[in-house]
Short mmCIF file of C-alpha atoms (C1' of nucleotides) in Angstrom, two decimals:
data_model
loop_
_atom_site.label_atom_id
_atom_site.label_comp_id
_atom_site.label_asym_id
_atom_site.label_seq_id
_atom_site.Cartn_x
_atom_site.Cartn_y
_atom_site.Cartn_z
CA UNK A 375 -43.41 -22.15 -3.84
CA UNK A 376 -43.19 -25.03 -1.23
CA UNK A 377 -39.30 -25.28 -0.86
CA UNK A 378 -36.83 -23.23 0.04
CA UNK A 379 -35.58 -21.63 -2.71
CA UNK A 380 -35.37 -18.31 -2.65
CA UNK A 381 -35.87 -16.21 -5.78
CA UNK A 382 -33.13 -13.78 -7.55
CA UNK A 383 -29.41 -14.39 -7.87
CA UNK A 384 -27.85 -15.90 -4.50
CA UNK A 385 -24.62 -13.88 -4.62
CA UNK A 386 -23.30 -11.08 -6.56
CA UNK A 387 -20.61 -11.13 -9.03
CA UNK A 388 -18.48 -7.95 -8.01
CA UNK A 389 -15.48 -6.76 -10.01
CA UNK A 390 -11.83 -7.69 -8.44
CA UNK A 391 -10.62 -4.59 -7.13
CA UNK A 392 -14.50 -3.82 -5.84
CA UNK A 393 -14.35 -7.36 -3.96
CA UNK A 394 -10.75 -6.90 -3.01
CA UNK A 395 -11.32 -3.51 -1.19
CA UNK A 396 -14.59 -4.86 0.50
CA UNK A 397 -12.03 -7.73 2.15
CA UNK A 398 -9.63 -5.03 2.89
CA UNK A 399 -11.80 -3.14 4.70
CA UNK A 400 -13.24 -6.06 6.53
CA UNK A 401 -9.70 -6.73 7.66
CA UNK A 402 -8.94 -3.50 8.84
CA UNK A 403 -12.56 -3.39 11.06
CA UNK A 404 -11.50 -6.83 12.12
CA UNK A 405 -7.52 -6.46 13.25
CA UNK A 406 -9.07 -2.81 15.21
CA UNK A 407 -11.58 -4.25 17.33
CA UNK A 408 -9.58 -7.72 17.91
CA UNK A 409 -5.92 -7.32 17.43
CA UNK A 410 -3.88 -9.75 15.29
CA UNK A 411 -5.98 -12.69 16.92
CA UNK A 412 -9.19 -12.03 15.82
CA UNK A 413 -7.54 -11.67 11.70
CA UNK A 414 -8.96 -15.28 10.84
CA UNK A 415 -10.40 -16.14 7.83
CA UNK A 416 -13.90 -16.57 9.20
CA UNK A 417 -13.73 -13.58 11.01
CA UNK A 418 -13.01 -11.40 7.91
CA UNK A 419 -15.29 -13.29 5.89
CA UNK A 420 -18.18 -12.94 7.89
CA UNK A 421 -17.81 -8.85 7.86
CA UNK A 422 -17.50 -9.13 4.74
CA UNK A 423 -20.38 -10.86 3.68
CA UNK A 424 -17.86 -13.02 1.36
CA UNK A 425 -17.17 -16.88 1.32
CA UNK A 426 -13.97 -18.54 3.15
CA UNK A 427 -12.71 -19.07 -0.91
CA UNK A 428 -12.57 -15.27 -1.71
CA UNK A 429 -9.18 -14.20 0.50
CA UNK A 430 -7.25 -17.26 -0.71
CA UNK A 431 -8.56 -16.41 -4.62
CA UNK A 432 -8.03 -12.31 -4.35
CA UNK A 433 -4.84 -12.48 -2.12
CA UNK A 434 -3.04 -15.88 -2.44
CA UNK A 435 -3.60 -16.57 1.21
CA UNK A 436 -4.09 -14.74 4.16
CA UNK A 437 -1.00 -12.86 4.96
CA UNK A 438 -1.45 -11.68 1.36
CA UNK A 439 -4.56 -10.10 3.34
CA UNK A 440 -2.76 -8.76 5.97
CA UNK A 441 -0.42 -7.06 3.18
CA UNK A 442 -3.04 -5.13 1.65
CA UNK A 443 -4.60 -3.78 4.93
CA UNK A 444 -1.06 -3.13 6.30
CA UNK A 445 -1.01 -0.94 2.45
CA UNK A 446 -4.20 0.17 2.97
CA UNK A 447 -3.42 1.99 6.19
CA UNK A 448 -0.55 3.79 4.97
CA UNK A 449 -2.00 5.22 1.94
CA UNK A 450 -3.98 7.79 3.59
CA UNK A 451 -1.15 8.75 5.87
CA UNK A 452 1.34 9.33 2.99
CA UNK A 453 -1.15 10.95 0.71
CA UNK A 454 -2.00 13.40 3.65
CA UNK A 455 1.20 14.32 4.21
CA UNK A 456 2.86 13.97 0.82
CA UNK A 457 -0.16 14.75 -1.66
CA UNK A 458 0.68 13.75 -5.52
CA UNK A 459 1.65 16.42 -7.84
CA UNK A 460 1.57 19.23 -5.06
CA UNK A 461 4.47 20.53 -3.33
CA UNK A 462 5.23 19.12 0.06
CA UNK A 463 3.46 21.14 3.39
CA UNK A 464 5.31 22.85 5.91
CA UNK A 465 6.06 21.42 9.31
CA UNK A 466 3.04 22.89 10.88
CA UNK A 467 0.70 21.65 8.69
CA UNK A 468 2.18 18.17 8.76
CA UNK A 469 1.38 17.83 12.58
CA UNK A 470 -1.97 19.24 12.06
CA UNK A 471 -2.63 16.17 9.05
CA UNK A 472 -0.79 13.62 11.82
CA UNK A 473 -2.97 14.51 14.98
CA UNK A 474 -6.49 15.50 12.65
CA UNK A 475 -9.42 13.02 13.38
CA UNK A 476 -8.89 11.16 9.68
CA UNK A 477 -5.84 9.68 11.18
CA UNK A 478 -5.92 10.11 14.74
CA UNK A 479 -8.26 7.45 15.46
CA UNK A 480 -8.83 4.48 17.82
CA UNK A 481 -9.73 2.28 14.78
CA UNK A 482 -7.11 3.50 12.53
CA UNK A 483 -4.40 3.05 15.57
CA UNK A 484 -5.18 -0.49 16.98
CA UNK A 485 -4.52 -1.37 13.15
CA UNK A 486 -1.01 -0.10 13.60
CA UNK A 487 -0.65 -1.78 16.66
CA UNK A 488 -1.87 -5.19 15.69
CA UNK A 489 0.53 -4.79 12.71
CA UNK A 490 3.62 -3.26 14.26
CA UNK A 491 4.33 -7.15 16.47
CA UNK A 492 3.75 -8.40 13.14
CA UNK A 493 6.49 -6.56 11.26
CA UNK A 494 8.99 -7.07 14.65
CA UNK A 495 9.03 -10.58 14.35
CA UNK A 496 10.50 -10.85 10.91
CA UNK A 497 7.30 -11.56 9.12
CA UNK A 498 6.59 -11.07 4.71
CA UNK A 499 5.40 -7.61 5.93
CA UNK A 500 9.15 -6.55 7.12
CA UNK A 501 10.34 -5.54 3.53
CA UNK A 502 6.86 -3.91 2.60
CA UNK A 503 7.05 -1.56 6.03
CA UNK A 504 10.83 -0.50 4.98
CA UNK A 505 9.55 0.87 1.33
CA UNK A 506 6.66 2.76 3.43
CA UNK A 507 8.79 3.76 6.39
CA UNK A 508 11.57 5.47 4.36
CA UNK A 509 8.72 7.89 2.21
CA UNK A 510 7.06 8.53 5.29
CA UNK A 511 10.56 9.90 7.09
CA UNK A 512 11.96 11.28 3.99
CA UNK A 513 8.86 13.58 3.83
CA UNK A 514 9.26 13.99 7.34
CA UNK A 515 12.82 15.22 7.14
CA UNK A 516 12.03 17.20 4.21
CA UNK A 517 9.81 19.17 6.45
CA UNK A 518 11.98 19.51 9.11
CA UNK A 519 15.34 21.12 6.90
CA UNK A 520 12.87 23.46 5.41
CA UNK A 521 11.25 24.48 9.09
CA UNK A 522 14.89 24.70 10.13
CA UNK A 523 15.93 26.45 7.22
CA UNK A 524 13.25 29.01 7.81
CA UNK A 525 13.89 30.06 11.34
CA UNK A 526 17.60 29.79 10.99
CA UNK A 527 18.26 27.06 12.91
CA UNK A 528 20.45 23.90 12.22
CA UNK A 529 19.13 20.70 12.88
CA UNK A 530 20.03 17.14 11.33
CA UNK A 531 16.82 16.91 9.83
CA UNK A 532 17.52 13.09 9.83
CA UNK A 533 17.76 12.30 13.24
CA UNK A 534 14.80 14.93 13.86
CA UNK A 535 12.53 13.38 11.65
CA UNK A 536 13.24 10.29 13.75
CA UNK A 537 12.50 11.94 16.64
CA UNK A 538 9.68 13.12 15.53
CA UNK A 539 7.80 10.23 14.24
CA UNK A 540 8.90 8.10 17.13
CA UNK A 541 7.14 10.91 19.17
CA UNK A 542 4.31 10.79 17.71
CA UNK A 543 3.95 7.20 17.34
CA UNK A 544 4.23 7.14 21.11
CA UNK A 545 1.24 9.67 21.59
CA UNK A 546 -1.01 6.87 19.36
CA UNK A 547 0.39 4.30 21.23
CA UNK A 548 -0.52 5.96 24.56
CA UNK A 549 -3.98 6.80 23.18
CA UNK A 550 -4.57 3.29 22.39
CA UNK A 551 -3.48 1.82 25.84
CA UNK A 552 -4.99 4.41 28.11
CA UNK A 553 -6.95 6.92 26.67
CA UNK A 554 -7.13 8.53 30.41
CA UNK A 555 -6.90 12.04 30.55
CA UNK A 556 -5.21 11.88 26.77
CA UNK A 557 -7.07 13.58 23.99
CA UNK A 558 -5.96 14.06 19.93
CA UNK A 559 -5.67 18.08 21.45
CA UNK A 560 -3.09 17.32 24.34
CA UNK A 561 -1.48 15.39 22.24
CA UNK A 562 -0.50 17.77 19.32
CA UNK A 563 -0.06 20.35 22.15
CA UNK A 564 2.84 18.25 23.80
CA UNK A 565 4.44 17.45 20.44
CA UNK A 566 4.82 21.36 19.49
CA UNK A 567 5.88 21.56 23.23
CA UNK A 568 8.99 19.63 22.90
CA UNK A 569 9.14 20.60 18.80
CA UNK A 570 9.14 24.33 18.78
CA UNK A 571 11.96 25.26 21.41
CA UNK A 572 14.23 23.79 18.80
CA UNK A 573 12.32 23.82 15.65
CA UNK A 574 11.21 27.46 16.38
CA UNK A 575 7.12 28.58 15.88
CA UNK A 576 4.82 26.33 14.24
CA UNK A 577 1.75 27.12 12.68
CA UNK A 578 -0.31 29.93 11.41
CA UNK A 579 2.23 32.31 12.90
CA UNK A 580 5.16 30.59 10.23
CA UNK B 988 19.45 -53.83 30.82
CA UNK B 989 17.83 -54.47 27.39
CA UNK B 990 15.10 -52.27 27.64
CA UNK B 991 14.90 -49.01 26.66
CA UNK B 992 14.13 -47.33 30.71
CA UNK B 993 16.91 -44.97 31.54
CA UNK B 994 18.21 -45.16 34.80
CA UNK B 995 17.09 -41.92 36.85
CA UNK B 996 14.46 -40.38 37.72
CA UNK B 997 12.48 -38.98 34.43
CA UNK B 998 11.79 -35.01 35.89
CA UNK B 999 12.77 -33.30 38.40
CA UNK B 1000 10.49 -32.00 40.56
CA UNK B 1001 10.65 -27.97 41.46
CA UNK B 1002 9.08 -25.68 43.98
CA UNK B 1003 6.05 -23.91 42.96
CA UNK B 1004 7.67 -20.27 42.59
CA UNK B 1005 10.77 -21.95 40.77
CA UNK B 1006 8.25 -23.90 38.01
CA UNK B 1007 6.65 -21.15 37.39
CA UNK B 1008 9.75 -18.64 37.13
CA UNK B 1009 10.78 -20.77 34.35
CA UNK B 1010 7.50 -21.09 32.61
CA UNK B 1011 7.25 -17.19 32.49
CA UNK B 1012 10.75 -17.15 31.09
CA UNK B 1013 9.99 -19.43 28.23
CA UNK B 1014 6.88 -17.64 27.73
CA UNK B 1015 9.27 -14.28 27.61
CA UNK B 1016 11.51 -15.65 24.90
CA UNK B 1017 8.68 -16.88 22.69
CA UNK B 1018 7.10 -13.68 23.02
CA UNK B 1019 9.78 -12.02 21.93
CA UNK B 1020 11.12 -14.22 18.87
CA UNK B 1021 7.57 -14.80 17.50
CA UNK B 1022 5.15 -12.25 18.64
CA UNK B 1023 1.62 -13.49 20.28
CA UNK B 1024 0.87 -16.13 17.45
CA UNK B 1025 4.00 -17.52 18.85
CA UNK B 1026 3.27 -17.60 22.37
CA UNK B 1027 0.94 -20.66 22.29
CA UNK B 1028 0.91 -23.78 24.96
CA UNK B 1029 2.91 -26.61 22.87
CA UNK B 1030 5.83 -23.73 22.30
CA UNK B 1031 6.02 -22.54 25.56
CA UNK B 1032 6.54 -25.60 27.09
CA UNK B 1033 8.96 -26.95 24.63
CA UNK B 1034 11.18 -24.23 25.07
CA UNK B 1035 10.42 -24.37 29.13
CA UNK B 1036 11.35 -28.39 28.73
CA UNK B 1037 8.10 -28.92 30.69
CA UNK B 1038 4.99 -30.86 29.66
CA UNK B 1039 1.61 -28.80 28.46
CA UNK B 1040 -0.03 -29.83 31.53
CA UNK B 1041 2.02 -26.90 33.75
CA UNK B 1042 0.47 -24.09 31.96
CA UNK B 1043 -2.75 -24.55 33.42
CA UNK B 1044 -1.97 -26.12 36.40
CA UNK B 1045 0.48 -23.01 37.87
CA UNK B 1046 -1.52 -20.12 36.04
CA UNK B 1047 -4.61 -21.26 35.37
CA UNK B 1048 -4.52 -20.55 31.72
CA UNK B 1049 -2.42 -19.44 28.75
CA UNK B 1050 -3.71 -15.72 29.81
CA UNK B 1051 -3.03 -16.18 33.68
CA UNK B 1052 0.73 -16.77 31.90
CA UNK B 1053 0.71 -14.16 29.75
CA UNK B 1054 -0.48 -11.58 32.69
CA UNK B 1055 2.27 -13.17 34.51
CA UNK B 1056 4.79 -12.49 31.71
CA UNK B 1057 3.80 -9.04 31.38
CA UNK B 1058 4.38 -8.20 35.18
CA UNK B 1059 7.45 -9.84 34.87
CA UNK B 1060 8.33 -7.96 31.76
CA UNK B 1061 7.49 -4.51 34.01
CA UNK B 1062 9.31 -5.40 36.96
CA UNK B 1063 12.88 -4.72 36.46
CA UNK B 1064 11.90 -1.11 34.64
CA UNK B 1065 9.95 -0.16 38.02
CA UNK B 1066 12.17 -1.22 40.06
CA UNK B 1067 15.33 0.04 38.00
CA UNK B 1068 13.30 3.31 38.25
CA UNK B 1069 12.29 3.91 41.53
CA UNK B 1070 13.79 1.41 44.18
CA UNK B 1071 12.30 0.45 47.01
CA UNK B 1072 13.61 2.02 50.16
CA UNK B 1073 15.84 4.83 48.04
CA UNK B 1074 15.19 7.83 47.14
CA UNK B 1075 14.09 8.49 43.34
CA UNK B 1076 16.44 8.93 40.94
CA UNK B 1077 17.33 12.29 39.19
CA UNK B 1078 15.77 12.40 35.70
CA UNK B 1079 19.03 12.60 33.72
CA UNK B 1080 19.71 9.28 35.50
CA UNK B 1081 16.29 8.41 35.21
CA UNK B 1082 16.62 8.46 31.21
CA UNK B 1083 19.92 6.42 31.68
CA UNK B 1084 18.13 3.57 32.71
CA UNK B 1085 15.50 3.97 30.52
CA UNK B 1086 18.05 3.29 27.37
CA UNK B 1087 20.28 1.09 29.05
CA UNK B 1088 21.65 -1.92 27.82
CA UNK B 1089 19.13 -3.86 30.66
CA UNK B 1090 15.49 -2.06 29.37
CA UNK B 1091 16.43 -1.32 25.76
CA UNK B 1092 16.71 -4.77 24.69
CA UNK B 1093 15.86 -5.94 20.65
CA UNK B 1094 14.07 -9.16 23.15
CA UNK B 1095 12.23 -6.92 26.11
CA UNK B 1096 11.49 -4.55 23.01
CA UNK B 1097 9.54 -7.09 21.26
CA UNK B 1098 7.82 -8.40 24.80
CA UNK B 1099 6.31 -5.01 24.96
CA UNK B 1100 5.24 -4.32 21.51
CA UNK B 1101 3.48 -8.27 21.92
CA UNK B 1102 1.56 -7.29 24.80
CA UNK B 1103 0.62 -3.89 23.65
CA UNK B 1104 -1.76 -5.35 21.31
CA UNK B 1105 -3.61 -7.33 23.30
CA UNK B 1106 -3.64 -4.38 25.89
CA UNK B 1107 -5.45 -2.13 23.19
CA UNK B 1108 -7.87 -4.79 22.36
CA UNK B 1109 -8.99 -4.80 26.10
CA UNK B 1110 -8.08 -8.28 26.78
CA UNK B 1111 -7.39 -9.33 30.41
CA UNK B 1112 -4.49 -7.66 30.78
CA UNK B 1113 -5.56 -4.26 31.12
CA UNK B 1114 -6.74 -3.63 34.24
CA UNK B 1115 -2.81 -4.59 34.95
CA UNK B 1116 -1.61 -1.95 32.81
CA UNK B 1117 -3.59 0.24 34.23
CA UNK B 1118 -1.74 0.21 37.60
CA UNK B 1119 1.61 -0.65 36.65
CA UNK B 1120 1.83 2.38 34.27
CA UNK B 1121 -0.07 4.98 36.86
CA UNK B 1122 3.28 3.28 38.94
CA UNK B 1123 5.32 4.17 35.83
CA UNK B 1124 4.28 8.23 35.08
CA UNK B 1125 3.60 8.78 38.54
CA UNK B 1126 8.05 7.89 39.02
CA UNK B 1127 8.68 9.81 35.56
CA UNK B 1128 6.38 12.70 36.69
CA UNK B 1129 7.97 13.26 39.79
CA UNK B 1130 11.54 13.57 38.39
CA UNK B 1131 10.05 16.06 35.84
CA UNK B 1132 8.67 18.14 38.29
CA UNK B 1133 12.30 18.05 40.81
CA UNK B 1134 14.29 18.70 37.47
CA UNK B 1135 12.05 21.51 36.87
CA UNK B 1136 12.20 22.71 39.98
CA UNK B 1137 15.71 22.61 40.10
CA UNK B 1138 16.13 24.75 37.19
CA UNK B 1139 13.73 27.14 37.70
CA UNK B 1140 11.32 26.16 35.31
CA UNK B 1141 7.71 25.66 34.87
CA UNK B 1142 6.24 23.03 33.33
CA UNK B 1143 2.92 20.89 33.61
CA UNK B 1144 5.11 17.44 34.93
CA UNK B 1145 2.10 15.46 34.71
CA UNK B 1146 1.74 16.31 30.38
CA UNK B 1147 5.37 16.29 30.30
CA UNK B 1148 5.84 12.69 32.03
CA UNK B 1149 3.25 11.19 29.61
CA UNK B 1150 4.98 13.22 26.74
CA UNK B 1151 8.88 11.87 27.84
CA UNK B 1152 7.56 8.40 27.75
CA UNK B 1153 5.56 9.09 24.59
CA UNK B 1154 8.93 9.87 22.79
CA UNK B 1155 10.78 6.87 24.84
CA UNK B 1156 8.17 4.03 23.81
CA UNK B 1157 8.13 5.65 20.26
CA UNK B 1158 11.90 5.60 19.96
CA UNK B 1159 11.71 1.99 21.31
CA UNK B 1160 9.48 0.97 18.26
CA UNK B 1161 11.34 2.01 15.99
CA UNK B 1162 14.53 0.38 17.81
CA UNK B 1163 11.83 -2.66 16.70
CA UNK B 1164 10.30 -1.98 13.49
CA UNK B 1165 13.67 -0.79 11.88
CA UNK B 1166 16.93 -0.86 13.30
CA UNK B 1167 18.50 0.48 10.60
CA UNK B 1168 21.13 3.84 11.60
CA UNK B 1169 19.43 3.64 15.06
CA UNK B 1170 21.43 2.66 18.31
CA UNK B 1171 20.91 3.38 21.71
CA UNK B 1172 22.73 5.90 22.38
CA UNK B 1173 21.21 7.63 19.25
CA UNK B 1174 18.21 7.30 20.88
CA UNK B 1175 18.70 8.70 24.15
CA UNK B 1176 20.75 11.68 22.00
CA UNK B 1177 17.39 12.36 20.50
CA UNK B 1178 15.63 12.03 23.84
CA UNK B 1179 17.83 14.23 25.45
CA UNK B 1180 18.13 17.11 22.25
CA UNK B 1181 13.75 17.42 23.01
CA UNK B 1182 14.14 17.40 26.94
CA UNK B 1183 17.27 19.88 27.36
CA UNK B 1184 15.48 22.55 25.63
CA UNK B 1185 12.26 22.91 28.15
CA UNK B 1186 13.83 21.50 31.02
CA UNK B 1187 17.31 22.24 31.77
CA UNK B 1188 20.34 20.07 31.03
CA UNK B 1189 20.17 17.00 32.39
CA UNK B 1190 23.18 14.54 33.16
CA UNK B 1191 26.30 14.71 34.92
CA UNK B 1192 26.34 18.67 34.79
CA UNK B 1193 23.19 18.46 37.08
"C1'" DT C 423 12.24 -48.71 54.95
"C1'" DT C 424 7.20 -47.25 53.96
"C1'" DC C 425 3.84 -43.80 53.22
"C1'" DC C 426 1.72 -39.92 51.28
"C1'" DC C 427 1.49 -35.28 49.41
"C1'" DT C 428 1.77 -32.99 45.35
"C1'" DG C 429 4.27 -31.63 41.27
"C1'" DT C 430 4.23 -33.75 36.79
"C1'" DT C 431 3.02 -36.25 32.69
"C1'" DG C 432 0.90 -36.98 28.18
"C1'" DA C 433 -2.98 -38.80 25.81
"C1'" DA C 434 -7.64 -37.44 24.64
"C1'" DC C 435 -10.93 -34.12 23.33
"C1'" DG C 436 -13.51 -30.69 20.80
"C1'" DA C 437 -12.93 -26.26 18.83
"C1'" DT C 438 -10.82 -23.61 15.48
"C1'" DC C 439 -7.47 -22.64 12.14
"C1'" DA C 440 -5.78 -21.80 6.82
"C1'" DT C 441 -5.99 -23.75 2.56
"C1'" DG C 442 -7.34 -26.67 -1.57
"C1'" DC C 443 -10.53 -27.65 -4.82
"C1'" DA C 444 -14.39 -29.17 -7.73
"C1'" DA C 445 -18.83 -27.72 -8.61
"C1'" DC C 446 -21.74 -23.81 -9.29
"C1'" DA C 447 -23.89 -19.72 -11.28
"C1'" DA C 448 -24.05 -14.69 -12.44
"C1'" DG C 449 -24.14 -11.91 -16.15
"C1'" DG C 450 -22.17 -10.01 -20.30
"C1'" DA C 451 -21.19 -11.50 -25.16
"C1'" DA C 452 -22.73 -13.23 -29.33
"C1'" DT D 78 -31.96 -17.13 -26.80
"C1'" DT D 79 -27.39 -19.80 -25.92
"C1'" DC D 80 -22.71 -19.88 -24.56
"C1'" DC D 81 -18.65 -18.96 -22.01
"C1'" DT D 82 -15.79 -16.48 -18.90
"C1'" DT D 83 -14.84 -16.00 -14.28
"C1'" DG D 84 -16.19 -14.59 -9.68
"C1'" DT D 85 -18.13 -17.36 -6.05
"C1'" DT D 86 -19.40 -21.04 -2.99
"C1'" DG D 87 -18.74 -24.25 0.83
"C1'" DC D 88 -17.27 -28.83 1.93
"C1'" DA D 89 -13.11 -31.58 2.87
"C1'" DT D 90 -8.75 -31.87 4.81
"C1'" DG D 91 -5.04 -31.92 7.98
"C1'" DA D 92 -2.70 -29.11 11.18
"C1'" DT D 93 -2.82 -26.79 15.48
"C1'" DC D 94 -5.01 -24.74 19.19
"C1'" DG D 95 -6.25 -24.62 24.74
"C1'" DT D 96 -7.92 -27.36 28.20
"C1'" DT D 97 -9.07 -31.46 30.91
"C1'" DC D 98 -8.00 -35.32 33.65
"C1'" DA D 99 -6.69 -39.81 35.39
"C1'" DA D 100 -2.54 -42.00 36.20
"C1'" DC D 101 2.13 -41.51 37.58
"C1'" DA D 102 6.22 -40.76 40.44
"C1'" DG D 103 9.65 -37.69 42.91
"C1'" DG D 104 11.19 -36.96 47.31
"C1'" DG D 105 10.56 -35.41 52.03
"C1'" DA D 106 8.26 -37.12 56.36
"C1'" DA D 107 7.70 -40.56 59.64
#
DNA sequence: TTCCCTGTTGAACGATCATGCAACAAGGAA
DNA sequence: TTCCTTGTTGCATGATCGTTCAACAGGGAA
């Protein structure tokens, strides 16, 4: 009882996908408070609770991290918006998932941020943000024609959906840089400003 | 003659303002082909053909550059926006600029979506922000408000500024992220197809 | 020409980075 | 109990980072 030792196991052995998520989420917490600076090894690690060994074994290295968070962010998005099995929401309903507080948030949006440099520059996550993009407008669109469709108007859905997403991504993006006078509410309510002149009513009144 | 000493002098030596003009530029090409893990020290000054001493001695550190870079990055929008000594510009011509060959560069694109980052993470540079975009809304507000005015329209410019440059930073993004059937002028179509609507045409039939 | 201010250099430094890897041990299987 | 699979550890390594600083030299002033 004189040394140091300490009784009981010293680590855990967790299952793969249980330790792979814990990293995950260490390296979302991580890239939202710090940006793309503070996503080192030791950094993630020490959230974590893990050893420096565990990203390289789980993910290969650490942009095969970086990956897996960038994955990890869209899921919720996409299964929000496009939910398996079910058919797709209306218009309305799709803003209300976009602006609601499970994706609306500082944490979740500093994530995008810290990504979004990362995909501009050419990096491995270029090709996974494409796939990911192109479900996220087609659903999007899909919205749109049917909105459209509904109230008689004619849009290209396309180029809406475009619109639309850009729009919204500049709301987060505002939120994130100056959350002055900017709240999830005001922001929803200036996206169906602009939306529903052309779009018609959105809404419970659909 | 056998020695290897080139005749000459071995660097030129520049004005204050002029050295440091130069290291912002390099810093504003880095930042733009390799995102903020590019922009470190050894780069910089490799592209700037200086030696890694300059950084600190003309800005005191890498950050004191990067602050620099980002006020240089804002400049030509401001001014491009509201010039000194004129009178403001009409929106419609106000959007012109906005996606005109000068501001909606792939390069100034990927300066801004850099920075943004390390705005969000409340680094240094965001007391900076802070003033340079009240600058920014407070120009965009007040051409929403005269193009409202002038067609007899009502409209909360101060939302509707924050909103217009919501949509513009949004479209530039994805200008970044994916470039794919996106141009500028599709952009400033799409811009203009939300705007029209709520605030009058805008353009040449002004 | 000589002098001196100051812009410039580049090596040195310690901190920090991602990754490799051999040893270790947890915990189920037998 | 013993054995073996495999998740885990943490040190070693070499690269790269930002910053410091003493020496250097360009080029205008006198």
């Amino acid at each position: 009882m004189s040394d140091g030792a300490l009784p009981g196991p010293r680590f855990r052995r967790l299952g793969r996908e249980v330790r792979a998520a814990m990293l995950v989420e260490a390296g979302m917490k991580v890239l939202a408070e710090g940006g793309i600076r503070a996503f080192t090894v030791d950094n993630i690690c020490k959230v974590s609770g893990a050893s420096r060994g565990l990203v390289t074994h789980h993910f290969g290295s650490k942009d095969g991290l970086l990956a897996a968070v960038y994955a990890a962010a869209y899921r919720p998005l996409l299964e929000a918006i496009a939910p398996e099995g079910a058919e797709p929401p209306e218009l309305g309903e799709l803003v209300d998932h976009l602006f609601s507080p499970a994706n609306y948030t500082h944490e979740t949006l500093n994530v995008w941020l810290a990504i979004w440099s990362e995909i501009a520059t050419g990096g491995a996550l270029r090709d996974e943000h494409r796939t990911l993009y192109a479900r996220y407008r087609a659903v999007v669109a899909g919205a749109v024609a049917a909105q459209a469709a509904r109230h008689g108007r004619t849009v290209n859905a396309e180029a809406m959906a475009i619109t639309l997403i850009a729009l919204v991504d500049g709301l987060w993006l505002e939120l994130c840089l100056d959350p002055t006078g900017m709240t999830p509410e005001s922001a929803k309510a200036a996206c169906l400003a602009l939306l529903e002149p052309v779009l018609g009513p959105l809404g419970e009144a659909a």
